[in-house]
Amino acid sequence: MSLLSAREKALEVAQRLVVMGPVEVKRFFGGAGLALDDIQFAFVMKGALYLRVDNQTRPKFEAMDALPFTYAGQSQTVRVASYYTLPDEIIDDPDEFLNWVKAAYRAAVDAKRATRRRSK
């Protein structure tokens, strides 16, 4: 990824996704989150684009050696298995890029629905 700020990179990604609808770019910790219909499905952090995954899409990411989001916790590195980096070869292919992002959005919608069911 280029040397753009997280917000600039997220805005660039959002522009590529106009066919999905109005993708919002919001502050997200030290980066920028991407959301559609108030559902975050991706974020940019430290120059990398991370997409929401689920049990169906995670193997696809892992097969391409994509890594989960991690950050330094107080005593150890914390691994966030629900967001993985998007491989560069996917970012560079407009059709594949859109397919992977749509899958990430579906995973985020499903996760939100599951959360609502558990809280009832």
CSV table of N, CA and C in Angstrom, one decimal:
chain,number,residue,atom,x,y,z
A,1,MET,N,0.8,-1.2,0.0
A,1,MET,CA,0.0,0.0,0.0
A,1,MET,C,0.9,1.2,0.0
A,2,SER,N,0.3,2.3,-0.5
A,2,SER,CA,1.1,3.5,-0.6
A,2,SER,C,1.2,4.2,0.7
A,3,LEU,N,1.9,5.4,0.7
A,3,LEU,CA,2.2,6.1,1.9
A,3,LEU,C,1.0,7.1,2.3
A,4,LEU,N,-0.2,6.8,1.8
A,4,LEU,CA,-1.3,7.7,2.1
A,4,LEU,C,-1.7,7.5,3.6
A,5,SER,N,-2.3,8.5,4.2
A,5,SER,CA,-2.8,8.3,5.5
A,5,SER,C,-3.9,7.2,5.5
A,6,ALA,N,-4.2,6.7,6.7
A,6,ALA,CA,-5.3,5.7,6.8
A,6,ALA,C,-6.6,6.3,6.2
A,7,ARG,N,-6.9,7.5,6.5
A,7,ARG,CA,-8.1,8.2,6.1
A,7,ARG,C,-8.1,8.3,4.5
A,8,GLU,N,-7.0,8.8,4.0
A,8,GLU,CA,-6.9,9.0,2.6
A,8,GLU,C,-7.0,7.6,1.8
A,9,LYS,N,-6.4,6.6,2.4
A,9,LYS,CA,-6.5,5.3,1.8
A,9,LYS,C,-7.9,4.7,1.8
A,10,ALA,N,-8.6,4.9,3.0
A,10,ALA,CA,-10.0,4.5,3.1
A,10,ALA,C,-10.9,5.3,2.2
A,11,LEU,N,-10.6,6.6,2.0
A,11,LEU,CA,-11.5,7.3,1.0
A,11,LEU,C,-11.2,6.8,-0.4
A,12,GLU,N,-10.0,6.5,-0.7
A,12,GLU,CA,-9.7,5.9,-2.0
A,12,GLU,C,-10.5,4.6,-2.2
A,13,VAL,N,-10.5,3.7,-1.2
A,13,VAL,CA,-11.2,2.5,-1.3
A,13,VAL,C,-12.7,2.7,-1.4
A,14,ALA,N,-13.2,3.7,-0.6
A,14,ALA,CA,-14.7,4.0,-0.7
A,14,ALA,C,-15.1,4.5,-2.1
A,15,GLN,N,-14.2,5.2,-2.8
A,15,GLN,CA,-14.5,5.7,-4.1
A,15,GLN,C,-14.6,4.5,-5.1
A,16,ARG,N,-13.8,3.5,-4.8
A,16,ARG,CA,-13.8,2.3,-5.7
A,16,ARG,C,-15.1,1.4,-5.5
A,17,LEU,N,-15.8,1.7,-4.4
A,17,LEU,CA,-17.0,0.9,-4.0
A,17,LEU,C,-18.3,1.6,-4.2
A,18,VAL,N,-18.3,2.7,-4.9
A,18,VAL,CA,-19.6,3.5,-5.1
A,18,VAL,C,-20.7,2.6,-5.7
A,19,VAL,N,-20.4,1.5,-6.4
A,19,VAL,CA,-21.5,0.7,-6.9
A,19,VAL,C,-22.2,-0.1,-5.8
A,20,MET,N,-21.6,-0.1,-4.6
A,20,MET,CA,-22.3,-0.8,-3.4
A,20,MET,C,-23.2,0.2,-2.7
A,21,GLY,N,-23.0,1.5,-2.9
A,21,GLY,CA,-23.8,2.5,-2.2
A,21,GLY,C,-22.9,3.5,-1.5
A,22,PRO,N,-23.4,4.4,-0.7
A,22,PRO,CA,-22.6,5.4,0.0
A,22,PRO,C,-21.8,4.8,1.1
A,23,VAL,N,-20.5,4.5,0.8
A,23,VAL,CA,-19.6,3.9,1.8
A,23,VAL,C,-19.0,5.1,2.7
A,24,GLU,N,-19.3,5.0,4.0
A,24,GLU,CA,-18.8,6.0,4.9
A,24,GLU,C,-17.4,5.7,5.4
A,25,VAL,N,-16.6,6.7,5.5
A,25,VAL,CA,-15.3,6.6,6.2
A,25,VAL,C,-15.3,7.2,7.5
A,26,LYS,N,-15.0,6.4,8.6
A,26,LYS,CA,-15.1,6.9,9.9
A,26,LYS,C,-13.8,6.7,10.7
A,27,ARG,N,-13.6,7.5,11.7
A,27,ARG,CA,-12.4,7.3,12.5
A,27,ARG,C,-12.6,6.0,13.2
A,28,PHE,N,-11.5,5.2,13.3
A,28,PHE,CA,-11.5,3.9,13.9
A,28,PHE,C,-10.2,3.7,14.6
A,29,PHE,N,-10.1,3.9,15.9
A,29,PHE,CA,-8.9,3.9,16.6
A,29,PHE,C,-7.8,4.6,15.9
A,30,GLY,N,-6.7,4.0,15.6
A,30,GLY,CA,-5.6,4.7,14.9
A,30,GLY,C,-5.7,4.7,13.4
A,31,GLY,N,-6.9,4.3,12.9
A,31,GLY,CA,-7.0,4.2,11.4
A,31,GLY,C,-8.3,4.8,11.0
A,32,ALA,N,-8.9,4.1,9.9
A,32,ALA,CA,-10.2,4.6,9.4
A,32,ALA,C,-11.0,3.4,9.0
A,33,GLY,N,-12.3,3.4,9.5
A,33,GLY,CA,-13.2,2.3,9.2
A,33,GLY,C,-14.0,2.6,7.9
A,34,LEU,N,-14.5,1.6,7.3
A,34,LEU,CA,-15.4,1.7,6.1
A,34,LEU,C,-16.7,1.0,6.5
A,35,ALA,N,-17.8,1.8,6.3
A,35,ALA,CA,-19.1,1.2,6.7
A,35,ALA,C,-20.1,1.5,5.6
A,36,LEU,N,-21.1,0.6,5.5
A,36,LEU,CA,-22.2,0.8,4.6
A,36,LEU,C,-23.4,0.5,5.4
A,37,ASP,N,-24.4,1.4,5.3
A,37,ASP,CA,-25.6,1.2,6.2
A,37,ASP,C,-25.3,1.1,7.6
A,38,ASP,N,-24.3,1.8,8.1
A,38,ASP,CA,-23.8,1.8,9.5
A,38,ASP,C,-23.3,0.4,9.9
A,39,ILE,N,-22.8,-0.4,9.0
A,39,ILE,CA,-22.2,-1.6,9.3
A,39,ILE,C,-20.8,-1.6,8.8
A,40,GLN,N,-19.8,-1.7,9.7
A,40,GLN,CA,-18.4,-1.6,9.4
A,40,GLN,C,-18.0,-3.0,8.8
A,41,PHE,N,-17.4,-3.0,7.6
A,41,PHE,CA,-17.0,-4.2,7.0
A,41,PHE,C,-15.5,-4.2,6.7
A,42,ALA,N,-14.8,-3.1,6.9
A,42,ALA,CA,-13.4,-3.0,6.6
A,42,ALA,C,-12.8,-1.9,7.4
A,43,PHE,N,-11.5,-1.9,7.4
A,43,PHE,CA,-10.8,-0.7,8.0
A,43,PHE,C,-9.3,-0.7,7.4
A,44,VAL,N,-8.8,0.5,7.5
A,44,VAL,CA,-7.4,0.7,7.0
A,44,VAL,C,-6.6,1.0,8.3
A,45,MET,N,-5.5,0.3,8.5
A,45,MET,CA,-4.7,0.5,9.7
A,45,MET,C,-3.2,0.3,9.3
A,46,LYS,N,-2.4,1.2,9.6
A,46,LYS,CA,-0.9,1.1,9.3
A,46,LYS,C,-0.7,0.7,7.9
A,47,GLY,N,-1.4,1.3,7.0
A,47,GLY,CA,-1.2,1.1,5.6
A,47,GLY,C,-1.9,-0.1,4.9
A,48,ALA,N,-2.5,-0.9,5.7
A,48,ALA,CA,-3.1,-2.2,5.2
A,48,ALA,C,-4.6,-2.1,5.3
A,49,LEU,N,-5.3,-2.7,4.3
A,49,LEU,CA,-6.7,-2.8,4.2
A,49,LEU,C,-7.1,-4.1,4.8
A,50,TYR,N,-8.0,-4.1,5.8
A,50,TYR,CA,-8.5,-5.3,6.5
A,50,TYR,C,-10.0,-5.5,6.2
A,51,LEU,N,-10.4,-6.7,5.8
A,51,LEU,CA,-11.8,-7.0,5.6
A,51,LEU,C,-12.3,-7.9,6.6
A,52,ARG,N,-13.6,-7.8,6.9
A,52,ARG,CA,-14.4,-8.6,7.8
A,52,ARG,C,-14.4,-10.0,7.2
A,53,VAL,N,-14.2,-11.0,8.0
A,53,VAL,CA,-14.2,-12.4,7.6
A,53,VAL,C,-15.2,-13.2,8.5
A,54,ASP,N,-15.6,-14.3,8.0
A,54,ASP,CA,-16.4,-15.2,8.8
A,54,ASP,C,-15.8,-16.6,8.6
A,55,ASN,N,-16.5,-17.6,9.1
A,55,ASN,CA,-16.0,-19.0,9.0
A,55,ASN,C,-16.0,-19.5,7.5
A,56,GLN,N,-16.8,-18.9,6.7
A,56,GLN,CA,-16.9,-19.3,5.3
A,56,GLN,C,-15.8,-18.6,4.5
A,57,THR,N,-15.5,-17.3,4.8
A,57,THR,CA,-14.5,-16.6,4.0
A,57,THR,C,-13.1,-16.7,4.5
A,58,ARG,N,-12.9,-16.9,5.8
A,58,ARG,CA,-11.5,-17.0,6.4
A,58,ARG,C,-10.6,-17.9,5.6
A,59,PRO,N,-11.0,-19.1,5.3
A,59,PRO,CA,-10.1,-20.1,4.6
A,59,PRO,C,-9.6,-19.5,3.3
A,60,LYS,N,-10.4,-18.7,2.6
A,60,LYS,CA,-10.0,-18.0,1.3
A,60,LYS,C,-8.8,-17.1,1.6
A,61,PHE,N,-8.9,-16.3,2.7
A,61,PHE,CA,-7.9,-15.4,3.0
A,61,PHE,C,-6.6,-16.2,3.4
A,62,GLU,N,-6.8,-17.2,4.3
A,62,GLU,CA,-5.6,-18.0,4.7
A,62,GLU,C,-4.9,-18.7,3.6
A,63,ALA,N,-5.7,-19.1,2.6
A,63,ALA,CA,-5.1,-19.8,1.4
A,63,ALA,C,-4.2,-18.8,0.6
A,64,MET,N,-4.4,-17.5,0.7
A,64,MET,CA,-3.6,-16.5,0.1
A,64,MET,C,-2.6,-15.9,1.0
A,65,ASP,N,-2.3,-16.6,2.1
A,65,ASP,CA,-1.4,-16.1,3.1
A,65,ASP,C,-1.7,-14.7,3.7
A,66,ALA,N,-3.0,-14.4,3.7
A,66,ALA,CA,-3.4,-13.1,4.4
A,66,ALA,C,-3.3,-13.3,5.9
A,67,LEU,N,-3.1,-12.2,6.6
A,67,LEU,CA,-2.9,-12.3,8.0
A,67,LEU,C,-4.0,-11.6,8.7
A,68,PRO,N,-4.4,-12.1,9.9
A,68,PRO,CA,-5.4,-11.4,10.7
A,68,PRO,C,-4.8,-10.1,11.3
A,69,PHE,N,-5.7,-9.2,11.7
A,69,PHE,CA,-5.3,-8.0,12.3
A,69,PHE,C,-4.7,-8.3,13.7
A,70,THR,N,-3.6,-7.7,14.1
A,70,THR,CA,-3.0,-7.9,15.4
A,70,THR,C,-2.6,-6.5,15.9
A,71,TYR,N,-2.5,-6.5,17.3
A,71,TYR,CA,-2.0,-5.3,17.9
A,71,TYR,C,-1.4,-5.7,19.2
A,72,ALA,N,-0.5,-4.9,19.7
A,72,ALA,CA,0.2,-5.2,21.0
A,72,ALA,C,-0.7,-4.9,22.2
A,73,GLY,N,-0.9,-5.9,22.9
A,73,GLY,CA,-1.7,-5.8,24.2
A,73,GLY,C,-0.7,-5.5,25.3
A,74,GLN,N,-1.2,-5.5,26.5
A,74,GLN,CA,-0.3,-5.2,27.7
A,74,GLN,C,0.7,-6.3,27.9
A,75,SER,N,0.3,-7.5,27.7
A,75,SER,CA,1.3,-8.6,28.0
A,75,SER,C,1.5,-9.5,26.8
A,76,GLN,N,0.8,-9.3,25.7
A,76,GLN,CA,1.0,-10.2,24.5
A,76,GLN,C,0.3,-9.5,23.3
A,77,THR,N,0.6,-10.1,22.1
A,77,THR,CA,0.0,-9.6,20.9
A,77,THR,C,-1.4,-10.2,20.8
A,78,VAL,N,-2.3,-9.3,20.5
A,78,VAL,CA,-3.7,-9.7,20.4
A,78,VAL,C,-4.0,-9.9,18.9
A,79,ARG,N,-4.6,-11.1,18.7
A,79,ARG,CA,-5.0,-11.4,17.3
A,79,ARG,C,-6.5,-11.3,17.1
A,80,VAL,N,-6.9,-10.5,16.1
A,80,VAL,CA,-8.4,-10.3,15.9
A,80,VAL,C,-8.7,-11.1,14.6
A,81,ALA,N,-9.3,-12.3,14.9
A,81,ALA,CA,-9.5,-13.2,13.8
A,81,ALA,C,-10.7,-12.9,12.9
A,82,SER,N,-11.4,-11.8,13.2
A,82,SER,CA,-12.6,-11.4,12.4
A,82,SER,C,-12.2,-10.4,11.3
A,83,TYR,N,-10.9,-10.0,11.2
A,83,TYR,CA,-10.5,-9.1,10.1
A,83,TYR,C,-9.1,-9.5,9.6
A,84,TYR,N,-9.0,-9.7,8.3
A,84,TYR,CA,-7.8,-10.1,7.7
A,84,TYR,C,-7.4,-9.1,6.6
A,85,THR,N,-6.1,-9.1,6.4
A,85,THR,CA,-5.5,-8.2,5.3
A,85,THR,C,-6.0,-8.7,3.9
A,86,LEU,N,-6.3,-7.8,3.0
A,86,LEU,CA,-6.7,-8.2,1.7
A,86,LEU,C,-5.4,-8.3,0.9
A,87,PRO,N,-5.1,-9.4,0.2
A,87,PRO,CA,-3.9,-9.6,-0.6
A,87,PRO,C,-3.8,-8.6,-1.7
A,88,ASP,N,-2.6,-8.1,-2.0
A,88,ASP,CA,-2.4,-7.1,-3.0
A,88,ASP,C,-2.9,-7.5,-4.4
A,89,GLU,N,-2.8,-8.8,-4.7
A,89,GLU,CA,-3.3,-9.2,-6.0
A,89,GLU,C,-4.8,-9.0,-6.2
A,90,ILE,N,-5.5,-9.1,-5.1
A,90,ILE,CA,-6.9,-8.9,-5.1
A,90,ILE,C,-7.2,-7.4,-5.2
A,91,ILE,N,-6.5,-6.6,-4.5
A,91,ILE,CA,-6.7,-5.1,-4.5
A,91,ILE,C,-6.5,-4.6,-5.9
A,92,ASP,N,-5.6,-5.2,-6.7
A,92,ASP,CA,-5.3,-4.7,-8.0
A,92,ASP,C,-6.2,-5.2,-9.1
A,93,ASP,N,-7.1,-6.1,-8.8
A,93,ASP,CA,-8.1,-6.6,-9.8
A,93,ASP,C,-9.5,-6.1,-9.4
A,94,PRO,N,-10.0,-5.1,-10.2
A,94,PRO,CA,-11.3,-4.5,-9.8
A,94,PRO,C,-12.4,-5.4,-9.5
A,95,ASP,N,-12.6,-6.4,-10.4
A,95,ASP,CA,-13.7,-7.4,-10.2
A,95,ASP,C,-13.6,-8.2,-9.0
A,96,GLU,N,-12.4,-8.8,-8.8
A,96,GLU,CA,-12.1,-9.6,-7.6
A,96,GLU,C,-12.2,-8.8,-6.4
A,97,PHE,N,-11.7,-7.6,-6.4
A,97,PHE,CA,-11.7,-6.7,-5.3
A,97,PHE,C,-13.2,-6.5,-4.8
A,98,LEU,N,-14.1,-6.2,-5.8
A,98,LEU,CA,-15.5,-6.0,-5.4
A,98,LEU,C,-16.1,-7.2,-4.9
A,99,ASN,N,-15.8,-8.4,-5.4
A,99,ASN,CA,-16.3,-9.7,-4.9
A,99,ASN,C,-15.9,-9.9,-3.5
A,100,TRP,N,-14.6,-9.7,-3.2
A,100,TRP,CA,-14.1,-9.9,-1.8
A,100,TRP,C,-14.8,-8.9,-0.8
A,101,VAL,N,-14.9,-7.6,-1.3
A,101,VAL,CA,-15.5,-6.6,-0.4
A,101,VAL,C,-17.0,-7.0,-0.1
A,102,LYS,N,-17.7,-7.4,-1.2
A,102,LYS,CA,-19.1,-7.8,-1.0
A,102,LYS,C,-19.2,-8.9,0.0
A,103,ALA,N,-18.3,-9.9,0.0
A,103,ALA,CA,-18.3,-11.0,0.9
A,103,ALA,C,-18.0,-10.5,2.3
A,104,ALA,N,-17.1,-9.5,2.4
A,104,ALA,CA,-16.8,-8.9,3.7
A,104,ALA,C,-18.0,-8.2,4.3
A,105,TYR,N,-18.8,-7.5,3.5
A,105,TYR,CA,-20.0,-6.8,3.9
A,105,TYR,C,-21.0,-7.8,4.4
A,106,ARG,N,-21.2,-8.9,3.6
A,106,ARG,CA,-22.1,-10.0,4.0
A,106,ARG,C,-21.7,-10.5,5.4
A,107,ALA,N,-20.4,-10.8,5.6
A,107,ALA,CA,-19.9,-11.3,6.8
A,107,ALA,C,-20.2,-10.3,8.0
A,108,ALA,N,-20.1,-9.1,7.7
A,108,ALA,CA,-20.3,-8.0,8.8
A,108,ALA,C,-21.8,-8.0,9.1
A,109,VAL,N,-22.7,-8.1,8.1
A,109,VAL,CA,-24.1,-8.0,8.3
A,109,VAL,C,-24.5,-9.3,9.1
A,110,ASP,N,-24.0,-10.4,8.7
A,110,ASP,CA,-24.4,-11.7,9.4
A,110,ASP,C,-23.9,-11.6,10.9
A,111,ALA,N,-22.7,-11.0,11.1
A,111,ALA,CA,-22.2,-10.9,12.5
A,111,ALA,C,-23.1,-10.0,13.3
A,112,LYS,N,-23.6,-8.9,12.7
A,112,LYS,CA,-24.4,-8.0,13.4
A,112,LYS,C,-25.8,-8.7,13.8
A,113,ARG,N,-26.3,-9.4,12.8
A,113,ARG,CA,-27.6,-10.1,13.1
A,113,ARG,C,-27.4,-11.1,14.2
A,114,ALA,N,-26.3,-11.9,14.2
A,114,ALA,CA,-26.0,-12.8,15.2
A,114,ALA,C,-25.9,-12.2,16.6
A,115,THR,N,-25.3,-11.0,16.6
A,115,THR,CA,-25.2,-10.3,17.9
A,115,THR,C,-26.5,-9.8,18.4
A,116,ARG,N,-27.4,-9.4,17.5
A,116,ARG,CA,-28.8,-9.0,17.9
A,116,ARG,C,-29.5,-10.2,18.5
A,117,ARG,N,-29.4,-11.3,17.8
A,117,ARG,CA,-30.1,-12.5,18.3
A,117,ARG,C,-29.6,-12.9,19.7
A,118,ARG,N,-28.3,-12.8,19.9
A,118,ARG,CA,-27.8,-13.2,21.2
A,118,ARG,C,-28.2,-12.3,22.3
A,119,SER,N,-28.4,-11.0,22.0
A,119,SER,CA,-28.7,-10.0,23.0
A,119,SER,C,-30.2,-10.0,23.4
A,120,LYS,N,-31.0,-10.7,22.6
A,120,LYS,CA,-32.5,-10.7,22.9
A,120,LYS,C,-32.8,-11.7,24.0
